[in-house]
Structures are given as C-alpha cells and as structure tokens.
CSV table of C-alpha atoms in Angstrom, one decimal:
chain,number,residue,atom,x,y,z
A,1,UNK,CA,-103.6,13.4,-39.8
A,2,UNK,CA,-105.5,16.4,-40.3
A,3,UNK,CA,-108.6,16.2,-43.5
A,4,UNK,CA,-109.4,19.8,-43.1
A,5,UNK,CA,-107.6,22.6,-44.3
A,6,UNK,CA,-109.2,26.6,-43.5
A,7,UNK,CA,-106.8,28.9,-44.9
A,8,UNK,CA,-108.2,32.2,-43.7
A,9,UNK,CA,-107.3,35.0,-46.3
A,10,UNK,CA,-105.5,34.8,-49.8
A,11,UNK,CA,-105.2,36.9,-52.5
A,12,UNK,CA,-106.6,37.1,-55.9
A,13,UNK,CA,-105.9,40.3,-58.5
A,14,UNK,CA,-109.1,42.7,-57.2
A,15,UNK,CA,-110.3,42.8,-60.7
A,16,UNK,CA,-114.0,42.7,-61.8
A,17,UNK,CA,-112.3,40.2,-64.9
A,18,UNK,CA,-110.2,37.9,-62.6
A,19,UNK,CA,-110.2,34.1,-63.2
A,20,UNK,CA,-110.8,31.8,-59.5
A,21,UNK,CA,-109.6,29.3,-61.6
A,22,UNK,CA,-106.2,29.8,-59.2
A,23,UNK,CA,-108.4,28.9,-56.1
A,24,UNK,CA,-108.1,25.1,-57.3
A,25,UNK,CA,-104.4,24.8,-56.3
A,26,UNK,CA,-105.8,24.2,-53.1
A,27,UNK,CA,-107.0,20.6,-54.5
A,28,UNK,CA,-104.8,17.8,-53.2
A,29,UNK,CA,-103.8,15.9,-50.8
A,30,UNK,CA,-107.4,14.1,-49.9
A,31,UNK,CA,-107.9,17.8,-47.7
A,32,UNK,CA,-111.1,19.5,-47.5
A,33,UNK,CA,-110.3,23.1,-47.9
A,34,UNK,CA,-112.1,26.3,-47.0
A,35,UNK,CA,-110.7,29.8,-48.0
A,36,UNK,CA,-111.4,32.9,-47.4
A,37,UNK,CA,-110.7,35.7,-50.4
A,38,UNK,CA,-109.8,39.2,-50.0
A,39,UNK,CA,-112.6,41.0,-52.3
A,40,UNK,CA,-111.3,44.7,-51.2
A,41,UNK,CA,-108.9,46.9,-49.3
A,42,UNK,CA,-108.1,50.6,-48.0
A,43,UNK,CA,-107.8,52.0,-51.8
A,44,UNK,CA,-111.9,50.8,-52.7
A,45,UNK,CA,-115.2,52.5,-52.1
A,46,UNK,CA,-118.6,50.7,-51.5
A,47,UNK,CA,-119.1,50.6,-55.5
A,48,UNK,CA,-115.7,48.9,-55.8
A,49,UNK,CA,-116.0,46.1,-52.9
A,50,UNK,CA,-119.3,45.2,-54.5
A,51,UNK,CA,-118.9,44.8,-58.0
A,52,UNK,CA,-115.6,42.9,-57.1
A,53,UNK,CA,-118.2,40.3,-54.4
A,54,UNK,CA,-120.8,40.4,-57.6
A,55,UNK,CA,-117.8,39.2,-60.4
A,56,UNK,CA,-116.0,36.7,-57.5
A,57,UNK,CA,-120.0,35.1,-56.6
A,58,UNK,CA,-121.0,34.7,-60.2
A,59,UNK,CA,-117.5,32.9,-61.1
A,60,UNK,CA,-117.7,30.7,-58.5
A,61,UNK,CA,-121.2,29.9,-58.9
A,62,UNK,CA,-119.9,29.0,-62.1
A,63,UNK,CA,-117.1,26.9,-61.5
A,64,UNK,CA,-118.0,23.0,-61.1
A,65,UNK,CA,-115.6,22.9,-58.1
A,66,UNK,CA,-116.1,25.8,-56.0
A,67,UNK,CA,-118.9,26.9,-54.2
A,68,UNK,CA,-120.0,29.9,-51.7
A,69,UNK,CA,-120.4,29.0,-48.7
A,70,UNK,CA,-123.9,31.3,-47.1
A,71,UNK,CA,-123.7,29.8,-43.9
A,72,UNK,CA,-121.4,27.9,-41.1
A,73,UNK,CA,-123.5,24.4,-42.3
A,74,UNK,CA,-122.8,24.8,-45.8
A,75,UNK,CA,-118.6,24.2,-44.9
A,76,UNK,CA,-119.2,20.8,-44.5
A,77,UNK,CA,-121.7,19.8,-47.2
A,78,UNK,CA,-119.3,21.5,-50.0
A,79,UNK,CA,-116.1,20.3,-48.6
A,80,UNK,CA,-118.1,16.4,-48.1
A,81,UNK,CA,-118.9,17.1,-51.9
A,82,UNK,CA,-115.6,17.4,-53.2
A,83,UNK,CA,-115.5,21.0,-53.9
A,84,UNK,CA,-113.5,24.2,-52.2
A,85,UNK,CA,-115.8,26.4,-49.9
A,86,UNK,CA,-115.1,29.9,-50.6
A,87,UNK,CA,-116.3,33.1,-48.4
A,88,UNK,CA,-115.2,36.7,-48.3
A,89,UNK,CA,-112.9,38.9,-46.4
A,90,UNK,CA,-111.9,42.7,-46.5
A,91,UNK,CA,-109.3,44.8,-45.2
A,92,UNK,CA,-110.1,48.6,-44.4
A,93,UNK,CA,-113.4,50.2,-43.4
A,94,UNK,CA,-114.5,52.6,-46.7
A,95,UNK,CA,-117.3,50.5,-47.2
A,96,UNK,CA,-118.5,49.6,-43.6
A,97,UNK,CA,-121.8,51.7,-43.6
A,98,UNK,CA,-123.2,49.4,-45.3
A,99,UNK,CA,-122.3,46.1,-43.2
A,100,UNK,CA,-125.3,44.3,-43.6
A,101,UNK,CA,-125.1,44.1,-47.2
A,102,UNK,CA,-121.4,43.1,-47.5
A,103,UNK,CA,-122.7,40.7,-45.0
A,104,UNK,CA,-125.4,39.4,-47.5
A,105,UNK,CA,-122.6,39.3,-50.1
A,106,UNK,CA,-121.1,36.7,-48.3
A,107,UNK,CA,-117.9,39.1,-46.4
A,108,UNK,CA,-117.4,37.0,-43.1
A,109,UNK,CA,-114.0,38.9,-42.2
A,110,UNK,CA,-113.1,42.6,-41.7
A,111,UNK,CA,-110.6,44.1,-40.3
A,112,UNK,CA,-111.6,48.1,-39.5
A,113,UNK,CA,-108.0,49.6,-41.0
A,114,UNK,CA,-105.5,48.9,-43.0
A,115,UNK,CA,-102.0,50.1,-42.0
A,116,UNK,CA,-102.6,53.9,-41.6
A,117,UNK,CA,-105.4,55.3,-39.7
A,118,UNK,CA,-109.0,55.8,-41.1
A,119,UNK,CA,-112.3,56.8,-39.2
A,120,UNK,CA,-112.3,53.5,-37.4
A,121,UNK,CA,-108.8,54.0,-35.7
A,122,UNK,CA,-105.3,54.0,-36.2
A,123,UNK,CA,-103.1,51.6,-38.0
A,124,UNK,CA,-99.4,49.1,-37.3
A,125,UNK,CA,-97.5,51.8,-39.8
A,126,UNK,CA,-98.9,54.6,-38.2
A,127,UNK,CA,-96.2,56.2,-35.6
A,128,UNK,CA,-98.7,58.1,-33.4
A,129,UNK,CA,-101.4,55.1,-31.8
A,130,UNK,CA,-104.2,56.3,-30.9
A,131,UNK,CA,-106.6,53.6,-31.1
A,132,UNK,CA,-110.2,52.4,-32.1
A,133,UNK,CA,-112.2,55.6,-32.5
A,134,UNK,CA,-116.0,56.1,-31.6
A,135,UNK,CA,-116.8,54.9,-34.9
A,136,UNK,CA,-115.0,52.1,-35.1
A,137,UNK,CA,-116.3,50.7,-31.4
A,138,UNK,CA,-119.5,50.9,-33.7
A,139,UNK,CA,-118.8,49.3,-36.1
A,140,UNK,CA,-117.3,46.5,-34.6
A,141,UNK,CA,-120.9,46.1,-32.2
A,142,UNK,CA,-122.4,46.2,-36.2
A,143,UNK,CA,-119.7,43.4,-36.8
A,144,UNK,CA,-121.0,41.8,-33.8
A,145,UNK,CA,-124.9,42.1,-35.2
A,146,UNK,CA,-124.5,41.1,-38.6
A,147,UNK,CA,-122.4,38.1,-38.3
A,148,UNK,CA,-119.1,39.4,-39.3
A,149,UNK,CA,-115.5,38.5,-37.6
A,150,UNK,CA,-113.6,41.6,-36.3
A,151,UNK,CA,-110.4,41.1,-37.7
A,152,UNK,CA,-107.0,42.8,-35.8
A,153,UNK,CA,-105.1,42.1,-39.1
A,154,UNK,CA,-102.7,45.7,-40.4
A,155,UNK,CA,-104.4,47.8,-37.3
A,156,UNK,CA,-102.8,48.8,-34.5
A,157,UNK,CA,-101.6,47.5,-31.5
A,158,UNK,CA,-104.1,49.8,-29.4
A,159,UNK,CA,-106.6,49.2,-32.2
A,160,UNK,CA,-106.4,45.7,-32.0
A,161,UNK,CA,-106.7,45.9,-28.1
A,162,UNK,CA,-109.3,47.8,-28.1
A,163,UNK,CA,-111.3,46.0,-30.6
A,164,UNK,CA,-110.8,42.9,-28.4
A,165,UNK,CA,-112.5,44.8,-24.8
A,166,UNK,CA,-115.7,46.3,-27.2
A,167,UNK,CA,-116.2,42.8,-28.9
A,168,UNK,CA,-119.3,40.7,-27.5
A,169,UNK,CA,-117.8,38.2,-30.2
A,170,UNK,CA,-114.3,36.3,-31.1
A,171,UNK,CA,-112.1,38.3,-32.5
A,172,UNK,CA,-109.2,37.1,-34.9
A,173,UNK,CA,-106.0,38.2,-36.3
A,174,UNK,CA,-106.2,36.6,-39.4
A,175,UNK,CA,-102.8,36.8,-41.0
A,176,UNK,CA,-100.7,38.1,-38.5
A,177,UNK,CA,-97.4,35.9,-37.2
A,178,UNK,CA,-95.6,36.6,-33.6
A,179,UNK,CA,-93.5,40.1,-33.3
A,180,UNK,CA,-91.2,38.4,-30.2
A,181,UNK,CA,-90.0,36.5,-32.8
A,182,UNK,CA,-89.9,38.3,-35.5
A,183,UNK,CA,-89.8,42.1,-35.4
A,184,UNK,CA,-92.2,43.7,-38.4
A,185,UNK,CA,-94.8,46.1,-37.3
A,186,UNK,CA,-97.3,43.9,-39.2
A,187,UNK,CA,-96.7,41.3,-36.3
A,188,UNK,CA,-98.5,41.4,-33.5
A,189,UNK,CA,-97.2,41.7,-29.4
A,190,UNK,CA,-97.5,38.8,-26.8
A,191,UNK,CA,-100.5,41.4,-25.7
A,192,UNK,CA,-102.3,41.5,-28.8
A,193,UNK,CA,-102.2,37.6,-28.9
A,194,UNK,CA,-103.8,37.3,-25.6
A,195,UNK,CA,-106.5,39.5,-25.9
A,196,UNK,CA,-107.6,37.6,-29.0
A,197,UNK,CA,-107.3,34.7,-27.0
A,198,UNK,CA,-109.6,35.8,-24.3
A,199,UNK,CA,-112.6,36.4,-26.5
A,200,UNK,CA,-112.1,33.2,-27.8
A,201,UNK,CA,-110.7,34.4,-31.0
A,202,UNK,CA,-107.9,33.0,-33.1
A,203,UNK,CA,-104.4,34.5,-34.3
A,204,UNK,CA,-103.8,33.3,-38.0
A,205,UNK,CA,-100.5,32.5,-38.4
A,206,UNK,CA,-99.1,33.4,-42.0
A,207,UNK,CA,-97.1,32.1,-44.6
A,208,UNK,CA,-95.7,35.8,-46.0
A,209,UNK,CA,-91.9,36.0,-46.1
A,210,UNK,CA,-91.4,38.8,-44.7
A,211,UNK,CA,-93.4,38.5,-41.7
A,212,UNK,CA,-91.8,35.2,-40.6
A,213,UNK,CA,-88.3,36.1,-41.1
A,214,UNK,CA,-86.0,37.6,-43.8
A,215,UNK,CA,-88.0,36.7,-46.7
A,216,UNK,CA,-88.3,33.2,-45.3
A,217,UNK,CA,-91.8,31.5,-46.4
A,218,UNK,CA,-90.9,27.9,-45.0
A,219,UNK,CA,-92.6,25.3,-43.4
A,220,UNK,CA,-90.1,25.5,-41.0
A,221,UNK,CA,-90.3,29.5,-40.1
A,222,UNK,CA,-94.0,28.8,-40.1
A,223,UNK,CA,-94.0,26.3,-37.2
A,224,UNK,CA,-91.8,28.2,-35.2
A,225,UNK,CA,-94.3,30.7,-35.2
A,226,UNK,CA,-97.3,28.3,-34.7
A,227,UNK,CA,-95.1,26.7,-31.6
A,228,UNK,CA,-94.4,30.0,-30.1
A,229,UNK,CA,-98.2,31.0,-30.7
A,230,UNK,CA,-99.4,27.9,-29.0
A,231,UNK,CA,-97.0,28.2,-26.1
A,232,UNK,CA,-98.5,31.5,-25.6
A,233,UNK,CA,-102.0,31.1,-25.9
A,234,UNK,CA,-103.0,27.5,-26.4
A,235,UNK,CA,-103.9,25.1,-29.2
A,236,UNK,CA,-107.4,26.3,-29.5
A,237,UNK,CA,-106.3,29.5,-30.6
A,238,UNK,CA,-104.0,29.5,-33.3
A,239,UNK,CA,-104.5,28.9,-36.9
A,240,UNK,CA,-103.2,29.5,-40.3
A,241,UNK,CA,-103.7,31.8,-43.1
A,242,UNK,CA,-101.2,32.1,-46.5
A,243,UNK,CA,-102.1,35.4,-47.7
A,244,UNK,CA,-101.0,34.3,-50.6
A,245,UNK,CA,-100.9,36.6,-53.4
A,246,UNK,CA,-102.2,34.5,-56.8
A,247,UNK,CA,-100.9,37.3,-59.6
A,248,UNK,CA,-97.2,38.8,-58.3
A,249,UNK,CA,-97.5,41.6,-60.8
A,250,UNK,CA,-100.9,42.7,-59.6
A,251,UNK,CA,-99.9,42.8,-56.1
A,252,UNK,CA,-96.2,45.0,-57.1
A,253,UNK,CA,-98.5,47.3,-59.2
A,254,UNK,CA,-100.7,48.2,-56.5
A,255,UNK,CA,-97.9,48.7,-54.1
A,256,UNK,CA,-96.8,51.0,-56.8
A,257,UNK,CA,-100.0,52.6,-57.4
A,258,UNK,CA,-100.5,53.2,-53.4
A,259,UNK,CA,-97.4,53.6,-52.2
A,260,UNK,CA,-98.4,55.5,-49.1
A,261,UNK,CA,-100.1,52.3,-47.7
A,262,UNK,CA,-96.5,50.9,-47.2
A,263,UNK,CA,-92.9,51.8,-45.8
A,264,UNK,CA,-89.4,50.2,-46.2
A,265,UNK,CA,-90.5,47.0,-44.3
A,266,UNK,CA,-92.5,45.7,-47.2
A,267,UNK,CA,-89.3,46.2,-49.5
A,268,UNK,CA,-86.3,45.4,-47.5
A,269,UNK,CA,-85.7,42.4,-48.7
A,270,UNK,CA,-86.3,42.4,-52.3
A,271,UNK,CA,-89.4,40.9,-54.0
A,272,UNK,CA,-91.8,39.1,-51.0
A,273,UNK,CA,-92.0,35.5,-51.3
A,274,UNK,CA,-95.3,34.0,-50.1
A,275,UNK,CA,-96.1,30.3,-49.4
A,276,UNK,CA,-97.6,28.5,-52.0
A,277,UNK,CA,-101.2,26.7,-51.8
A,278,UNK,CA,-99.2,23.1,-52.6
A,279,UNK,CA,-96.3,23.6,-49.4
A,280,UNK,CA,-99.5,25.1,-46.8
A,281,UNK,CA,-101.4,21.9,-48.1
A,282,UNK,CA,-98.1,20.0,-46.6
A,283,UNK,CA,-98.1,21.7,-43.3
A,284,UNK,CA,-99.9,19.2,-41.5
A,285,UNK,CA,-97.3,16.0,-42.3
A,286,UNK,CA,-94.6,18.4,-41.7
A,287,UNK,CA,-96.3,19.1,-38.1
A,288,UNK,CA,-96.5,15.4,-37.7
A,289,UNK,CA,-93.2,14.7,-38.3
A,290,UNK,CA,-92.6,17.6,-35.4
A,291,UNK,CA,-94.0,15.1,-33.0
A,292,UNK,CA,-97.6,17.3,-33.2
A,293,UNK,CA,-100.8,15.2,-31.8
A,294,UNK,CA,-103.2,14.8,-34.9
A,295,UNK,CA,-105.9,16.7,-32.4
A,296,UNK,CA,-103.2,19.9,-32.7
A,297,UNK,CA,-102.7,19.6,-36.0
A,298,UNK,CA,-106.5,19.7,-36.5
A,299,UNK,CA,-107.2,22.1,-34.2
A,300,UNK,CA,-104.4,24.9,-35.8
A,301,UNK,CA,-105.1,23.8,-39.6
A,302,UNK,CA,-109.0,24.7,-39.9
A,303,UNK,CA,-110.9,23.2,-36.0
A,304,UNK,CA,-110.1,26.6,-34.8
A,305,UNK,CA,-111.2,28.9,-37.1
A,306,UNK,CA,-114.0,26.5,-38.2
A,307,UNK,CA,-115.3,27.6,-34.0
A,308,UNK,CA,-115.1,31.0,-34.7
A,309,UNK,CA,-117.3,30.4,-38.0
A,310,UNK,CA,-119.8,28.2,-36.0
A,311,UNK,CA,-120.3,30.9,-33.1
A,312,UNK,CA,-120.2,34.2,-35.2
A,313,UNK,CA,-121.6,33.5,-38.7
A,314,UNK,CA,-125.2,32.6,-39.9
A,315,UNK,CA,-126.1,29.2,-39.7
C-alpha cells in the first residue's frame, strides 16, 4: 500500500486573511502528503498573487504541522517529520513577467490561461483555438529556466499541444480528467494526454464532479478515469489532484463575481460537488481492492508527480 500521497492542486478562499488550518484534513491514514495550493487565478494582478504567497508562507511558517517546501529534498524531510509539505500553484498568466519571483515565492505550477484566452494563448471555453501565442512560447522557455511546471490545466486543446512541442521540460495537466469518457471542455483529448506523456509529464486526474461525470465525485468515477488514463499512456504518467475547493461559498461568489470566466457547463448540474481530503486519502485501498499492484498505486498517488518535482524544481 501506497505511504505517499501528492495531491497536485486544491483550493483555499484567495484571501490575504484565510486560515490553512483546512490543509490538515489531509492528516490520516499513516500517508505522507504533499499539496500543492492555488495562491491566484485569471481575475489577480502581480500585487494580488503576491500578497496572497506572502499571507499563505507566513501562516504556514506558523503552523506546527505544515511546512513550505523550497526545494524537491525538502518533500521528504517534512513528510519523514510528520508534517504536510505545501508548495504553490497558479492558474492564468497576469503575473508571469515576473517568473522568477513567483518562483522564489515558492509557485512550482502555472498553467499560461485560464479558460478564455489571454496574451499567452487561447483557452478550453474559448470557441475560436488559436493556440499558444509568441508570448506564451516565452514564457513557457522562462517556465523552463526558473524551475516552474508548465501546466495544460483550463487552456486549450491547441494551447496545451503546443505547450508540450516548445517545452524542454515535463509538462502536466494537473487537474484535468479524460474527455473520451467524459465530455466537458475542461477534459482533455486522447491527444492532449499523449503529448504530456511524451515529455515525460503527468495528467492529474481530478476529483471535481463535474468533470468525472454528472456531478459524480466517487472513488469509483475517479478510477475509471485513472484506468482509462493508464491504458492510454502508462502508469508513469498519471496522477491525482482533488481541486478541492476548502470554503463552497467563496468559490460560488467568485463564480458570481466573474461570471465570464465560465459557461453553462460549470452549472448544469446544480451545485459542484468535489472530493473530499478524507475519501482521496482512501483512494489507494480502494485501488487495491481493484486488483492495482502497490507499485501502480504508488506510482499514480504521488511517485509520478514526485518525478516531475525531482527533474524540474530546485533541489
């Protein structure tokens, strides 16, 4: 059975007074756990991503069982010592001149737009597709530079594509499920998948409702998707990620505060239901009971992503 759990993007209210308190649901189960939390999208500027990264580091500094984690060594020597390792994502590139720095801040995921297109290219909502832009080619060779993961996660298909052929670097999807088995334009094609794939990237399977099925945030929807991703593109390249949303009325108040960043599919089927920390923490006895190797189960619930960490970010 699996000790090691990477769960590669959730959710906490993008408020410079937010509690991480939440992040300790991920206790249990004798797991060492790694997550990665969102600290920005499409709607901040620079001065926004920032002084969210400045509040998140200074209350987890703070917070006698979670620690940053700077570097790809540092996973195991928190996790050894009992406590969560926490690191950084973003989604949408309004703060991306300044890589380096969000870089420094501890941001080890970015993905270049966030359902409608931007300066970096286009996005999955977007009906025309035209692609990663001139811009965003550089800013994914900065990714490459400054030890950030390109991230496919709300662009494109065409974006995501292209983002894989200019990488020097793994590139992930890192909470995207299968669209051949579901159809939601946040899902990505059998393409997509295999690109990522090829650079030696990983597709982070998610536990969002409405992206495995009709509102249907189950272990057993989930590995489905995980089979079908496996099947498709092999064990070393498939993870998991819960984009789980900690504060359900902070996530409904920005969707109404930004309603142009969605469409219908976000609301189709009533209020989204996300996977909690305490079920993903189960995944890995409910992949057992499938019949799954433990080296599978390893691999999809943190090995992979752990070998994206170990050749992309500082050491």
């Amino acid at each position: 059975m699996t000790s090691f759990l990477w769960d590669q993007h959730t959710c906490l209210p993008l408020q410079t007074d937010t509690s991480v308190e939440p992040l300790i649901r991920y206790h249990g189960h004798d797991m060492a756990v790694l997550v990665s939390v969102n600290a920005g999208y499409s709607p901040h500027s620079f001065r926004d991503t920032t002084a969210l990264l400045d509040h998140y580091r200074a209350a987890i500094s703070a917070h006698p069982d979670l620690e940053l984690a700077a570097g790809v060594g540092d996973v195991t020597t928190i996790t050894r010592g009992g406590r969560i390792a926490v690191v950084f994502d973003l989604e949408d590139s309004r703060p991306l001149d300044n890589l380096a720095t969000l870089a420094d801040l501890g941001v080890r995921t970015l993905l270049p737009t966030y359902n409608h297109a931007n300066r970096a290219g286009s996005g999955c909502l977007d009906t025309t597709d035209a692609g990663l832009t001139g811009w965003g080619r550089a800013i994914v060779a900065e990714m490459n530079d400054v030890g950030i993961v390109p991230d496919g996660s709300h662009c494109s298909t065409r974006t995501g594509l292209d983002m894989c052929e200019v990488s020097t670097g793994p590139v992930v999807y890192s909470h995207s499920c299968m669209r051949a088995v579901w159809d939601h334009p946040r899902n990505i094609t059998d393409d997509q998948a295999r690109a990522c794939a090829a650079t030696g990237g990983v597709i982070g399977i998610t536990g969002v409702g409405i992206f495995l099925g009709p509102n249907t945030p189950t272990l057993d929807a989930m590995t489905r998707r995980l089979e079908y991703a496996v099947d498709l593109v092999g064990i070393d390249h498939v993870g998991i990620s819960s984009d789980f949303s900690f504060d359900l009325a902070d996530f409904y108040d920005e969707l109404t505060r930004n309603p142009d960043l969605f469409d219908e599919s976000y609301t189709r089927w009533g209020p989204i239901q996300w996977m909690a920390p305490e079920t993903l923490l189960t995944l890995g006895a409910h992949l057992a009971d499938r019949g799954w190797a433990d080296d599978h189960i390893n691999a999809v619930l943190g090995a992979n992503f752990y070998r994206v960490a170990q050749r992309v970010w500082p050491t």
